Amino acid sequence: MPIEITDIARLAQILAKSGVDTIEIEEPGLTLKIVVDTGIRIATSATPAATDAPINDHSIVAKADVAGHFLAAHPWQDKPFVVPGQRIEAGAIVGLVKVGLLYAPVVAPAAGTVDAVIAETGAMVGYGTPIVRIRPLN
Amino acid sequence: MIEILSVTGPASIQDLGRFDQYRFGVGTSGAMDDVALRAGNILLGNDENAASIEIPMMPFKLRFGRDMAFALTGAGVEAEIAARAIPSWWRSHARTGDVLTIKAMSHGARLYLAVSGGIDVPVVLGSRSTQFRGEFGGLHGRPLQVGDNLPCAASAAATGELGIEPAEITLARPKAAADETVVRVVVAGEYDAFDAVTQALFWSSGWKITPQSNRYGYRLQGPAVKPQAPVEKRSHGIVPGVIQIPPNGQPIIQMRDAQTSGGYPKIATVIRADLWRVGQARLGTKLRFEQTGYTDALAAESEMSAYLDRLRTNVRLVEETRTCR
């Protein structure tokens, strides 16, 4: 059963009220991780992303921060947001995650060159799912 | 404050319209695509009647005078701010001095630029909409010009990049052909003045949208549709959506800047739930009319409302979730 955005909102509220700062739910093909900002900065890096492609030690990964279906292009555009070899700036949109009627952006954490678009259009992604691998500028 | 740096065609300030002045002969004006206007305001957490800029032609360029959130809805466009590309139906954030450039329109016919709090021009007769015919409302009652400075209301707006599914995707209708928009209509007062063959012609034809189409009305081109005998009527009340047949037999659809009365025979009326589709149909493309009954027209309206309800709920939940994090 897919996790609805209403469930995520409810879970987040429960976490905020209970003082628990992190929850992770895993199901086949679906990972959801919710981190509540409790004011104390703690490392929130998830387990390293397991992908088929070998990971360059220096590469950085743009990750989804919400669960939904990945879109490499806006439905009105033929062209995907990014293609391998493309130079991108920090904060650039590299894809969308569709949740209900919403399109949440997946953004590049740093400037660099796109190495690979890891996620496939239509695939279910979750919190922390690697979407695009980027070779940083030096 | 927003400064207009470049404008093509008659861009104007529009809210949902001016609805209480019909008895004085003052038409509604208001956004040609009211669904897109509402969607932009929902994205920003604005009152849904907040005024936006309706942009019918590209290129268009403006500069933000202070930090503020904005949203682009309606037509699909290629837009860029501070070297960042902005997708269609999207909410983003501008910093003081940022220039927003809208280069090309890939989809639809009218873009809506909403800002957090809305464009704060004076309310005239209950609305901020520009009334071109009467030359009031909006900014000095006229289309926007280079150098215009638009006041923006202060607002603690929602921030963060976020997109929504365009109405045209959620409310997709079967298409007759790639370049045709099918709109549902109910028959109007003088429908029976046309014989069966002419009525059939009206339904079966693809009606080309001529360049003489604008916020006042859409003039269509196709086979001549004429009543059995000339119909002469006194001027009577008409509303946006009414399809009139002038003596040349080429239909005119009254749009948001229509007069409040007219005398041509009325063959049909575009249902309210589909009027935004006409507003987004491009010049040179075709319209096709699908006959619909009153009950189905109401059902279409419910479907449109349900889309807006879902948008409101989805956007609100995202804001709440983000606040929790």
Short mmCIF file of C-alpha atoms in Angstrom, two decimals:
data_model
loop_
_atom_site.label_atom_id
_atom_site.label_comp_id
_atom_site.label_asym_id
_atom_site.label_seq_id
_atom_site.Cartn_x
_atom_site.Cartn_y
_atom_site.Cartn_z
CA MET A 1 0.00 0.00 0.00
CA PRO A 2 1.56 3.33 -0.96
CA ILE A 3 2.18 5.83 1.80
CA GLU A 4 -0.05 8.85 1.27
CA ILE A 5 1.02 12.39 1.92
CA THR A 6 -1.64 12.54 4.64
CA ASP A 7 0.13 9.66 6.42
CA ILE A 8 3.45 11.47 6.22
CA ALA A 9 1.97 14.61 7.70
CA ARG A 10 0.36 12.59 10.50
CA LEU A 11 3.60 10.74 11.23
CA ALA A 12 5.52 14.00 11.34
CA GLN A 13 3.05 15.45 13.83
CA ILE A 14 3.27 12.33 16.01
CA LEU A 15 7.07 12.59 15.98
CA ALA A 16 7.02 16.27 16.86
CA LYS A 17 4.68 15.63 19.78
CA SER A 18 6.44 12.53 21.11
CA GLY A 19 9.95 13.98 21.03
CA VAL A 20 11.23 11.21 18.78
CA ASP A 21 13.39 12.78 16.09
CA THR A 22 13.70 10.11 13.42
CA ILE A 23 11.57 7.35 12.01
CA GLU A 24 12.36 5.04 9.15
CA ILE A 25 9.87 2.76 7.42
CA GLU A 26 10.99 0.21 4.90
CA GLU A 27 8.84 -1.85 2.61
CA PRO A 28 9.77 -3.62 -0.60
CA GLY A 29 10.49 -0.87 -3.12
CA LEU A 30 9.78 1.90 -0.65
CA THR A 31 11.75 3.69 2.03
CA LEU A 32 10.42 6.54 4.10
CA LYS A 33 12.54 8.44 6.57
CA ILE A 34 11.24 11.39 8.50
CA VAL A 35 13.62 13.55 10.49
CA VAL A 36 12.21 16.13 12.86
CA ASP A 37 14.38 19.16 13.55
CA THR A 38 14.61 19.12 17.34
CA GLY A 39 16.98 22.04 17.45
CA ILE A 40 20.02 19.87 18.17
CA ARG A 41 21.99 19.38 14.99
CA ILE A 42 22.59 15.70 14.59
CA ALA A 43 24.02 13.90 11.63
CA THR A 44 21.10 12.76 9.56
CA SER A 45 22.95 11.03 6.78
CA ALA A 46 21.11 7.86 5.90
CA THR A 47 22.83 4.58 5.13
CA PRO A 48 24.92 4.89 1.98
CA ALA A 49 22.84 4.59 -1.14
CA ALA A 50 23.15 1.18 -2.72
CA THR A 51 23.10 1.46 -6.47
CA ASP A 52 24.20 -0.71 -9.36
CA ALA A 53 26.68 1.88 -10.57
CA PRO A 54 30.03 2.09 -8.85
CA ILE A 55 30.21 5.14 -6.64
CA ASN A 56 33.08 7.49 -7.11
CA ASP A 57 34.34 8.58 -3.71
CA HIS A 58 34.20 12.21 -4.73
CA SER A 59 30.81 12.14 -6.35
CA ILE A 60 27.82 13.75 -4.69
CA VAL A 61 24.27 12.59 -4.95
CA ALA A 62 21.03 14.53 -5.29
CA LYS A 63 18.46 12.68 -3.18
CA ALA A 64 14.70 12.68 -2.92
CA ASP A 65 13.45 14.13 0.36
CA VAL A 66 9.87 12.96 0.04
CA ALA A 67 8.22 9.71 -1.03
CA GLY A 68 6.44 9.58 -4.36
CA HIS A 69 6.94 8.87 -8.06
CA PHE A 70 10.03 10.22 -9.79
CA LEU A 71 9.68 12.37 -12.92
CA ALA A 72 12.84 13.12 -14.94
CA ALA A 73 10.96 15.78 -16.93
CA HIS A 74 7.98 18.05 -16.27
CA PRO A 75 4.94 16.38 -17.91
CA TRP A 76 4.71 19.33 -20.35
CA GLN A 77 8.37 19.04 -21.38
CA ASP A 78 9.97 16.41 -23.59
CA LYS A 79 13.41 17.30 -22.32
CA PRO A 80 14.49 15.96 -18.91
CA PHE A 81 15.71 18.48 -16.33
CA VAL A 82 19.27 17.14 -16.63
CA VAL A 83 21.25 14.79 -18.87
CA PRO A 84 24.67 13.21 -18.27
CA GLY A 85 27.52 15.58 -19.08
CA GLN A 86 25.49 18.68 -18.24
CA ARG A 87 26.98 21.40 -16.02
CA ILE A 88 24.64 22.35 -13.18
CA GLU A 89 24.70 24.88 -10.37
CA ALA A 90 23.97 24.19 -6.71
CA GLY A 91 20.23 24.31 -6.13
CA ALA A 92 19.35 23.41 -9.72
CA ILE A 93 16.27 21.22 -10.12
CA VAL A 94 17.37 17.78 -11.37
CA GLY A 95 13.97 16.07 -11.22
CA LEU A 96 10.57 15.99 -9.56
CA VAL A 97 8.84 13.69 -7.11
CA LYS A 98 5.10 13.55 -7.66
CA VAL A 99 2.98 13.14 -4.52
CA GLY A 100 -0.74 13.50 -5.14
CA LEU A 101 -1.10 16.76 -7.09
CA LEU A 102 2.24 18.09 -5.85
CA TYR A 103 5.59 18.08 -7.61
CA ALA A 104 8.42 18.32 -5.09
CA PRO A 105 11.78 19.31 -6.57
CA VAL A 106 14.94 17.22 -6.26
CA VAL A 107 17.81 19.71 -6.15
CA ALA A 108 21.54 19.47 -6.73
CA PRO A 109 23.36 19.92 -3.39
CA ALA A 110 26.42 21.36 -5.15
CA ALA A 111 27.60 22.56 -8.53
CA GLY A 112 29.15 20.04 -10.89
CA THR A 113 28.69 17.85 -13.92
CA VAL A 114 25.87 15.31 -14.11
CA ASP A 115 27.34 11.80 -14.09
CA ALA A 116 24.16 9.78 -14.24
CA VAL A 117 20.45 9.99 -13.63
CA ILE A 118 20.00 6.98 -11.34
CA ALA A 119 16.24 6.99 -10.79
CA GLU A 120 13.84 5.98 -13.53
CA THR A 121 10.78 8.02 -14.45
CA GLY A 122 7.71 6.60 -12.78
CA ALA A 123 9.69 4.72 -10.14
CA MET A 124 8.65 4.95 -6.52
CA VAL A 125 11.29 6.80 -4.53
CA GLY A 126 11.51 7.56 -0.81
CA TYR A 127 13.36 9.79 1.59
CA GLY A 128 17.06 9.60 0.73
CA THR A 129 16.66 7.70 -2.55
CA PRO A 130 19.57 8.70 -4.81
CA ILE A 131 18.26 10.44 -7.92
CA VAL A 132 21.23 11.98 -9.74
CA ARG A 133 24.98 11.44 -9.31
CA ILE A 134 27.07 14.57 -9.77
CA ARG A 135 30.82 14.99 -10.24
CA PRO A 136 31.67 18.11 -8.29
CA LEU A 137 33.84 20.85 -9.75
CA ASN A 138 37.28 19.80 -8.40
CA MET B 1 7.16 46.37 -5.79
CA ILE B 2 7.57 44.81 -9.21
CA GLU B 3 8.98 46.73 -12.17
CA ILE B 4 7.95 45.75 -15.69
CA LEU B 5 11.06 45.61 -17.90
CA SER B 6 9.60 44.15 -21.08
CA VAL B 7 6.08 43.37 -22.19
CA THR B 8 4.54 42.04 -25.42
CA GLY B 9 0.80 42.22 -25.99
CA PRO B 10 -1.87 43.37 -23.54
CA ALA B 11 -0.76 42.04 -20.13
CA SER B 12 -3.11 43.08 -17.33
CA ILE B 13 -3.88 42.75 -13.66
CA GLN B 14 -6.77 40.39 -12.96
CA ASP B 15 -8.46 38.80 -9.99
CA LEU B 16 -11.51 36.51 -10.20
CA GLY B 17 -13.66 39.36 -11.52
CA ARG B 18 -16.20 42.05 -10.77
CA PHE B 19 -19.49 40.32 -10.15
CA ASP B 20 -21.89 42.76 -8.58
CA GLN B 21 -22.06 45.49 -11.19
CA TYR B 22 -23.91 43.72 -14.01
CA ARG B 23 -27.06 45.76 -13.46
CA PHE B 24 -25.07 48.91 -14.20
CA GLY B 25 -23.76 47.47 -17.45
CA VAL B 26 -20.32 46.75 -16.00
CA GLY B 27 -19.00 43.36 -17.07
CA THR B 28 -17.03 40.94 -14.93
CA SER B 29 -13.51 41.15 -16.44
CA GLY B 30 -11.34 38.81 -14.35
CA ALA B 31 -8.87 36.09 -15.28
CA MET B 32 -9.53 34.29 -18.57
CA ASP B 33 -8.30 31.13 -16.80
CA ASP B 34 -9.74 31.43 -13.31
CA VAL B 35 -8.62 27.90 -12.37
CA ALA B 36 -4.96 28.87 -13.00
CA LEU B 37 -5.41 32.12 -11.06
CA ARG B 38 -6.81 30.23 -8.05
CA ALA B 39 -4.08 27.58 -8.29
CA GLY B 40 -1.33 30.21 -8.17
CA ASN B 41 -2.89 31.82 -5.12
CA ILE B 42 -3.34 28.44 -3.42
CA LEU B 43 0.36 27.69 -3.96
CA LEU B 44 1.25 30.94 -2.20
CA GLY B 45 -1.29 30.66 0.59
CA ASN B 46 -3.01 33.81 -0.72
CA ASP B 47 -6.68 34.67 -0.73
CA GLU B 48 -7.81 32.94 -3.95
CA ASN B 49 -9.19 36.21 -5.26
CA ALA B 50 -5.79 37.96 -4.93
CA ALA B 51 -4.82 39.85 -8.10
CA SER B 52 -2.18 38.41 -10.44
CA ILE B 53 -0.64 39.47 -13.74
CA GLU B 54 -2.23 37.85 -16.80
CA ILE B 55 0.37 37.57 -19.55
CA PRO B 56 -0.89 36.61 -23.02
CA MET B 57 2.33 36.97 -25.03
CA MET B 58 6.07 36.41 -24.64
CA PRO B 59 8.67 37.67 -24.05
CA PHE B 60 7.95 39.25 -20.70
CA LYS B 61 10.46 40.48 -18.17
CA LEU B 62 10.18 42.02 -14.71
CA ARG B 63 12.34 42.88 -11.72
CA PHE B 64 11.43 42.15 -8.09
CA GLY B 65 11.93 45.15 -5.81
CA ARG B 66 12.13 43.00 -2.69
CA ASP B 67 12.29 39.40 -1.52
CA MET B 68 9.04 37.63 -2.23
CA ALA B 69 7.53 34.32 -3.21
CA PHE B 70 5.85 34.06 -6.59
CA ALA B 71 4.05 31.42 -8.63
CA LEU B 72 3.63 30.77 -12.34
CA THR B 73 0.48 28.94 -13.48
CA GLY B 74 -1.67 28.74 -16.59
CA ALA B 75 0.32 28.47 -19.80
CA GLY B 76 3.44 26.31 -19.97
CA VAL B 77 6.43 28.61 -20.36
CA GLU B 78 10.19 28.74 -20.45
CA ALA B 79 11.03 30.94 -17.51
CA GLU B 80 14.22 31.86 -15.74
CA ILE B 81 15.10 33.82 -12.61
CA ALA B 82 18.66 34.64 -11.57
CA ALA B 83 19.92 31.98 -14.04
CA ARG B 84 17.63 29.30 -12.56
CA ALA B 85 15.02 27.64 -14.78
CA ILE B 86 11.48 27.69 -13.37
CA PRO B 87 9.18 24.81 -14.38
CA SER B 88 5.51 25.33 -15.25
CA TRP B 89 2.90 25.54 -12.46
CA TRP B 90 5.59 26.34 -9.95
CA ARG B 91 6.22 28.35 -6.83
CA SER B 92 9.61 29.89 -6.28
CA HIS B 93 11.28 32.73 -4.43
CA ALA B 94 12.82 35.97 -5.71
CA ARG B 95 15.43 38.12 -4.00
CA THR B 96 15.57 41.88 -4.24
CA GLY B 97 16.74 42.85 -7.72
CA ASP B 98 16.16 39.42 -9.30
CA VAL B 99 14.94 39.54 -12.89
CA LEU B 100 12.31 37.05 -14.04
CA THR B 101 12.42 36.38 -17.77
CA ILE B 102 9.67 34.52 -19.56
CA LYS B 103 10.96 33.58 -22.95
CA ALA B 104 8.53 31.32 -24.72
CA MET B 105 5.09 29.82 -24.28
CA SER B 106 5.16 26.11 -25.07
CA HIS B 107 1.64 25.30 -23.96
CA GLY B 108 -1.62 27.23 -23.65
CA ALA B 109 -2.24 30.93 -24.20
CA ARG B 110 -2.11 32.80 -20.88
CA LEU B 111 0.40 32.81 -18.07
CA TYR B 112 -0.49 33.93 -14.54
CA LEU B 113 2.16 35.43 -12.32
CA ALA B 114 0.97 35.51 -8.73
CA VAL B 115 2.97 37.05 -5.89
CA SER B 116 2.66 36.44 -2.16
CA GLY B 117 -0.08 38.73 -0.87
CA GLY B 118 -1.22 39.67 -4.39
CA ILE B 119 -0.76 42.73 -6.62
CA ASP B 120 -2.02 45.59 -4.48
CA VAL B 121 -3.76 47.95 -6.90
CA PRO B 122 -6.90 49.70 -5.64
CA VAL B 123 -10.19 47.82 -5.51
CA VAL B 124 -12.66 49.51 -7.89
CA LEU B 125 -16.32 48.46 -7.72
CA GLY B 126 -15.37 45.38 -5.74
CA SER B 127 -12.47 44.09 -7.83
CA ARG B 128 -8.85 44.77 -8.80
CA SER B 129 -9.41 43.46 -12.34
CA THR B 130 -8.49 45.69 -15.25
CA GLN B 131 -11.62 46.72 -17.16
CA PHE B 132 -10.22 47.64 -20.58
CA ARG B 133 -13.53 48.86 -22.01
CA GLY B 134 -14.23 51.24 -19.12
CA GLU B 135 -10.54 52.03 -18.58
CA PHE B 136 -10.60 51.48 -14.83
CA GLY B 137 -9.37 48.86 -12.36
CA GLY B 138 -5.95 47.23 -12.55
CA LEU B 139 -3.15 49.75 -13.04
CA HIS B 140 -4.80 52.94 -14.34
CA GLY B 141 -7.32 50.84 -16.29
CA ARG B 142 -4.84 49.98 -19.03
CA PRO B 143 -2.51 47.21 -20.22
CA LEU B 144 0.88 47.06 -18.47
CA GLN B 145 3.74 49.06 -19.95
CA VAL B 146 7.51 49.02 -19.62
CA GLY B 147 8.47 51.04 -16.55
CA ASP B 148 5.26 50.31 -14.61
CA ASN B 149 5.80 49.70 -10.91
CA LEU B 150 3.26 47.36 -9.36
CA PRO B 151 2.67 47.54 -5.62
CA CYS B 152 2.63 44.17 -3.86
CA ALA B 153 0.88 43.47 -0.58
CA ALA B 154 3.04 42.44 2.36
CA SER B 155 2.73 38.81 3.30
CA ALA B 156 4.38 36.13 5.38
CA ALA B 157 4.21 33.77 2.49
CA ALA B 158 4.91 30.12 2.12
CA THR B 159 8.42 29.66 0.78
CA GLY B 160 10.34 26.85 -0.81
CA GLU B 161 10.17 25.49 -4.31
CA LEU B 162 7.04 23.53 -5.04
CA GLY B 163 5.09 22.55 -8.11
CA ILE B 164 1.56 21.36 -8.75
CA GLU B 165 -0.06 19.31 -11.47
CA PRO B 166 -1.54 21.56 -14.17
CA ALA B 167 -5.36 21.61 -14.30
CA GLU B 168 -5.18 20.47 -17.92
CA ILE B 169 -3.55 17.21 -16.82
CA THR B 170 -5.81 16.44 -13.85
CA LEU B 171 -8.95 17.59 -15.70
CA ALA B 172 -7.88 16.16 -19.07
CA ARG B 173 -10.64 15.76 -21.65
CA PRO B 174 -10.66 13.50 -24.67
CA LYS B 175 -9.17 15.33 -27.62
CA ALA B 176 -10.64 15.25 -31.10
CA ALA B 177 -7.22 16.03 -32.60
CA ALA B 178 -3.89 17.40 -31.44
CA ASP B 179 -4.75 20.99 -32.25
CA GLU B 180 -8.36 20.92 -31.10
CA THR B 181 -9.90 21.82 -27.77
CA VAL B 182 -13.23 20.19 -27.00
CA VAL B 183 -15.48 22.34 -24.85
CA ARG B 184 -18.84 21.38 -23.44
CA VAL B 185 -21.78 23.64 -24.18
CA VAL B 186 -25.47 23.76 -23.34
CA VAL B 187 -27.89 24.91 -26.03
CA ALA B 188 -29.10 28.49 -25.65
CA GLY B 189 -32.24 30.57 -26.30
CA GLU B 190 -32.31 30.67 -30.10
CA TYR B 191 -31.00 27.14 -30.80
CA ASP B 192 -34.35 26.14 -32.32
CA ALA B 193 -34.14 28.97 -34.87
CA PHE B 194 -31.51 26.84 -36.69
CA ASP B 195 -32.71 23.88 -38.77
CA ALA B 196 -31.50 20.34 -38.08
CA VAL B 197 -28.85 20.40 -40.84
CA THR B 198 -27.37 23.68 -39.54
CA GLN B 199 -27.44 22.42 -35.96
CA ALA B 200 -25.56 19.29 -37.07
CA LEU B 201 -23.01 21.48 -38.84
CA PHE B 202 -22.45 23.43 -35.63
CA TRP B 203 -21.68 20.23 -33.69
CA SER B 204 -19.60 18.47 -36.32
CA SER B 205 -17.31 21.33 -37.34
CA GLY B 206 -13.88 22.20 -36.01
CA TRP B 207 -14.00 25.98 -35.40
CA LYS B 208 -10.79 27.84 -36.08
CA ILE B 209 -9.88 30.55 -33.57
CA THR B 210 -9.19 33.68 -35.64
CA PRO B 211 -6.69 36.44 -34.78
CA GLN B 212 -9.72 38.64 -33.97
CA SER B 213 -9.94 36.85 -30.62
CA ASN B 214 -9.07 38.41 -27.28
CA ARG B 215 -10.37 39.01 -23.77
CA TYR B 216 -13.61 40.45 -25.24
CA GLY B 217 -14.48 37.46 -27.32
CA TYR B 218 -13.31 34.68 -29.60
CA ARG B 219 -14.30 35.04 -33.23
CA LEU B 220 -14.43 31.64 -34.90
CA GLN B 221 -14.15 30.59 -38.51
CA GLY B 222 -15.88 27.65 -40.16
CA PRO B 223 -18.92 26.85 -42.29
CA ALA B 224 -21.64 29.51 -42.15
CA VAL B 225 -24.23 28.66 -39.50
CA LYS B 226 -27.32 30.75 -40.16
CA PRO B 227 -30.83 30.61 -38.72
CA GLN B 228 -33.72 29.54 -40.98
CA ALA B 229 -34.97 33.12 -40.98
CA PRO B 230 -33.06 36.17 -39.80
CA VAL B 231 -33.49 36.58 -36.04
CA GLU B 232 -33.83 40.12 -34.79
CA LYS B 233 -33.77 40.49 -31.08
CA ARG B 234 -33.63 43.45 -28.80
CA SER B 235 -30.44 43.75 -26.80
CA HIS B 236 -30.64 41.48 -23.77
CA GLY B 237 -28.34 40.31 -21.00
CA ILE B 238 -25.46 38.01 -21.97
CA VAL B 239 -22.69 36.43 -19.91
CA PRO B 240 -19.18 35.13 -20.66
CA GLY B 241 -19.45 31.81 -22.47
CA VAL B 242 -22.45 32.74 -24.61
CA ILE B 243 -21.96 31.76 -28.28
CA GLN B 244 -23.65 34.27 -30.57
CA ILE B 245 -24.25 33.94 -34.30
CA PRO B 246 -23.89 37.28 -36.12
CA PRO B 247 -25.38 37.67 -39.64
CA ASN B 248 -22.27 36.18 -41.34
CA GLY B 249 -22.87 32.85 -39.57
CA GLN B 250 -19.44 32.80 -37.88
CA PRO B 251 -19.78 32.20 -34.11
CA ILE B 252 -18.49 34.59 -31.44
CA ILE B 253 -17.84 33.31 -27.91
CA GLN B 254 -18.20 36.08 -25.36
CA MET B 255 -15.27 36.10 -22.94
CA ARG B 256 -14.42 37.88 -19.69
CA ASP B 257 -14.38 41.43 -21.10
CA ALA B 258 -17.68 40.91 -22.93
CA GLN B 259 -20.38 43.54 -22.88
CA THR B 260 -23.25 42.80 -20.56
CA SER B 261 -25.84 42.80 -23.34
CA GLY B 262 -26.18 41.96 -27.01
CA GLY B 263 -28.78 41.19 -29.63
CA TYR B 264 -27.35 38.45 -31.83
CA PRO B 265 -29.10 35.05 -31.61
CA LYS B 266 -27.48 32.68 -29.11
CA ILE B 267 -26.98 29.11 -30.28
CA ALA B 268 -25.23 27.74 -27.17
CA THR B 269 -23.21 28.62 -24.07
CA VAL B 270 -19.85 27.22 -22.96
CA ILE B 271 -20.29 25.74 -19.48
CA ARG B 272 -18.44 27.60 -16.74
CA ALA B 273 -16.23 24.58 -15.94
CA ASP B 274 -14.82 24.67 -19.49
CA LEU B 275 -14.49 28.42 -20.06
CA TRP B 276 -10.85 28.40 -18.86
CA ARG B 277 -10.08 25.86 -21.61
CA VAL B 278 -11.26 28.40 -24.19
CA GLY B 279 -9.07 31.01 -22.47
CA GLN B 280 -6.05 28.72 -22.91
CA ALA B 281 -6.85 27.74 -26.54
CA ARG B 282 -4.37 29.31 -28.94
CA LEU B 283 -5.11 31.45 -31.97
CA GLY B 284 -5.12 29.32 -35.12
CA THR B 285 -6.11 26.13 -33.28
CA LYS B 286 -9.64 24.75 -33.38
CA LEU B 287 -12.52 24.45 -30.97
CA ARG B 288 -15.07 21.69 -31.09
CA PHE B 289 -18.41 21.88 -29.27
CA GLU B 290 -19.78 18.94 -27.34
CA GLN B 291 -23.41 19.15 -26.34
CA THR B 292 -23.98 18.76 -22.63
CA GLY B 293 -26.99 18.88 -20.35
CA TYR B 294 -27.43 20.94 -17.21
CA THR B 295 -26.72 17.98 -14.88
CA ASP B 296 -23.45 17.14 -16.63
CA ALA B 297 -22.47 20.81 -16.56
CA LEU B 298 -22.89 20.77 -12.78
CA ALA B 299 -20.91 17.51 -12.56
CA ALA B 300 -18.08 19.15 -14.53
CA GLU B 301 -18.14 22.03 -12.08
CA SER B 302 -17.87 19.60 -9.15
CA GLU B 303 -14.91 17.93 -10.82
CA MET B 304 -13.18 21.30 -11.16
CA SER B 305 -13.93 22.16 -7.52
CA ALA B 306 -12.60 18.77 -6.41
CA TYR B 307 -9.30 19.48 -8.18
CA LEU B 308 -9.00 22.83 -6.36
CA ASP B 309 -9.95 21.20 -3.03
CA ARG B 310 -7.24 18.58 -3.48
CA LEU B 311 -4.73 21.31 -4.32
CA ARG B 312 -5.60 23.24 -1.16
CA THR B 313 -5.31 20.11 1.01
CA ASN B 314 -2.06 18.93 -0.59
CA VAL B 315 -0.36 22.32 -0.36
CA ARG B 316 -1.49 22.85 3.25
CA LEU B 317 -0.19 19.42 4.30
CA VAL B 318 3.19 20.09 2.74
CA GLU B 319 3.51 23.38 4.64
CA GLU B 320 2.55 21.65 7.90
CA THR B 321 5.02 18.84 7.29
CA ARG B 322 7.79 21.32 6.50
CA THR B 323 7.05 23.25 9.68
CA CYS B 324 7.33 20.01 11.67
CA ARG B 325 10.77 19.17 10.31
#
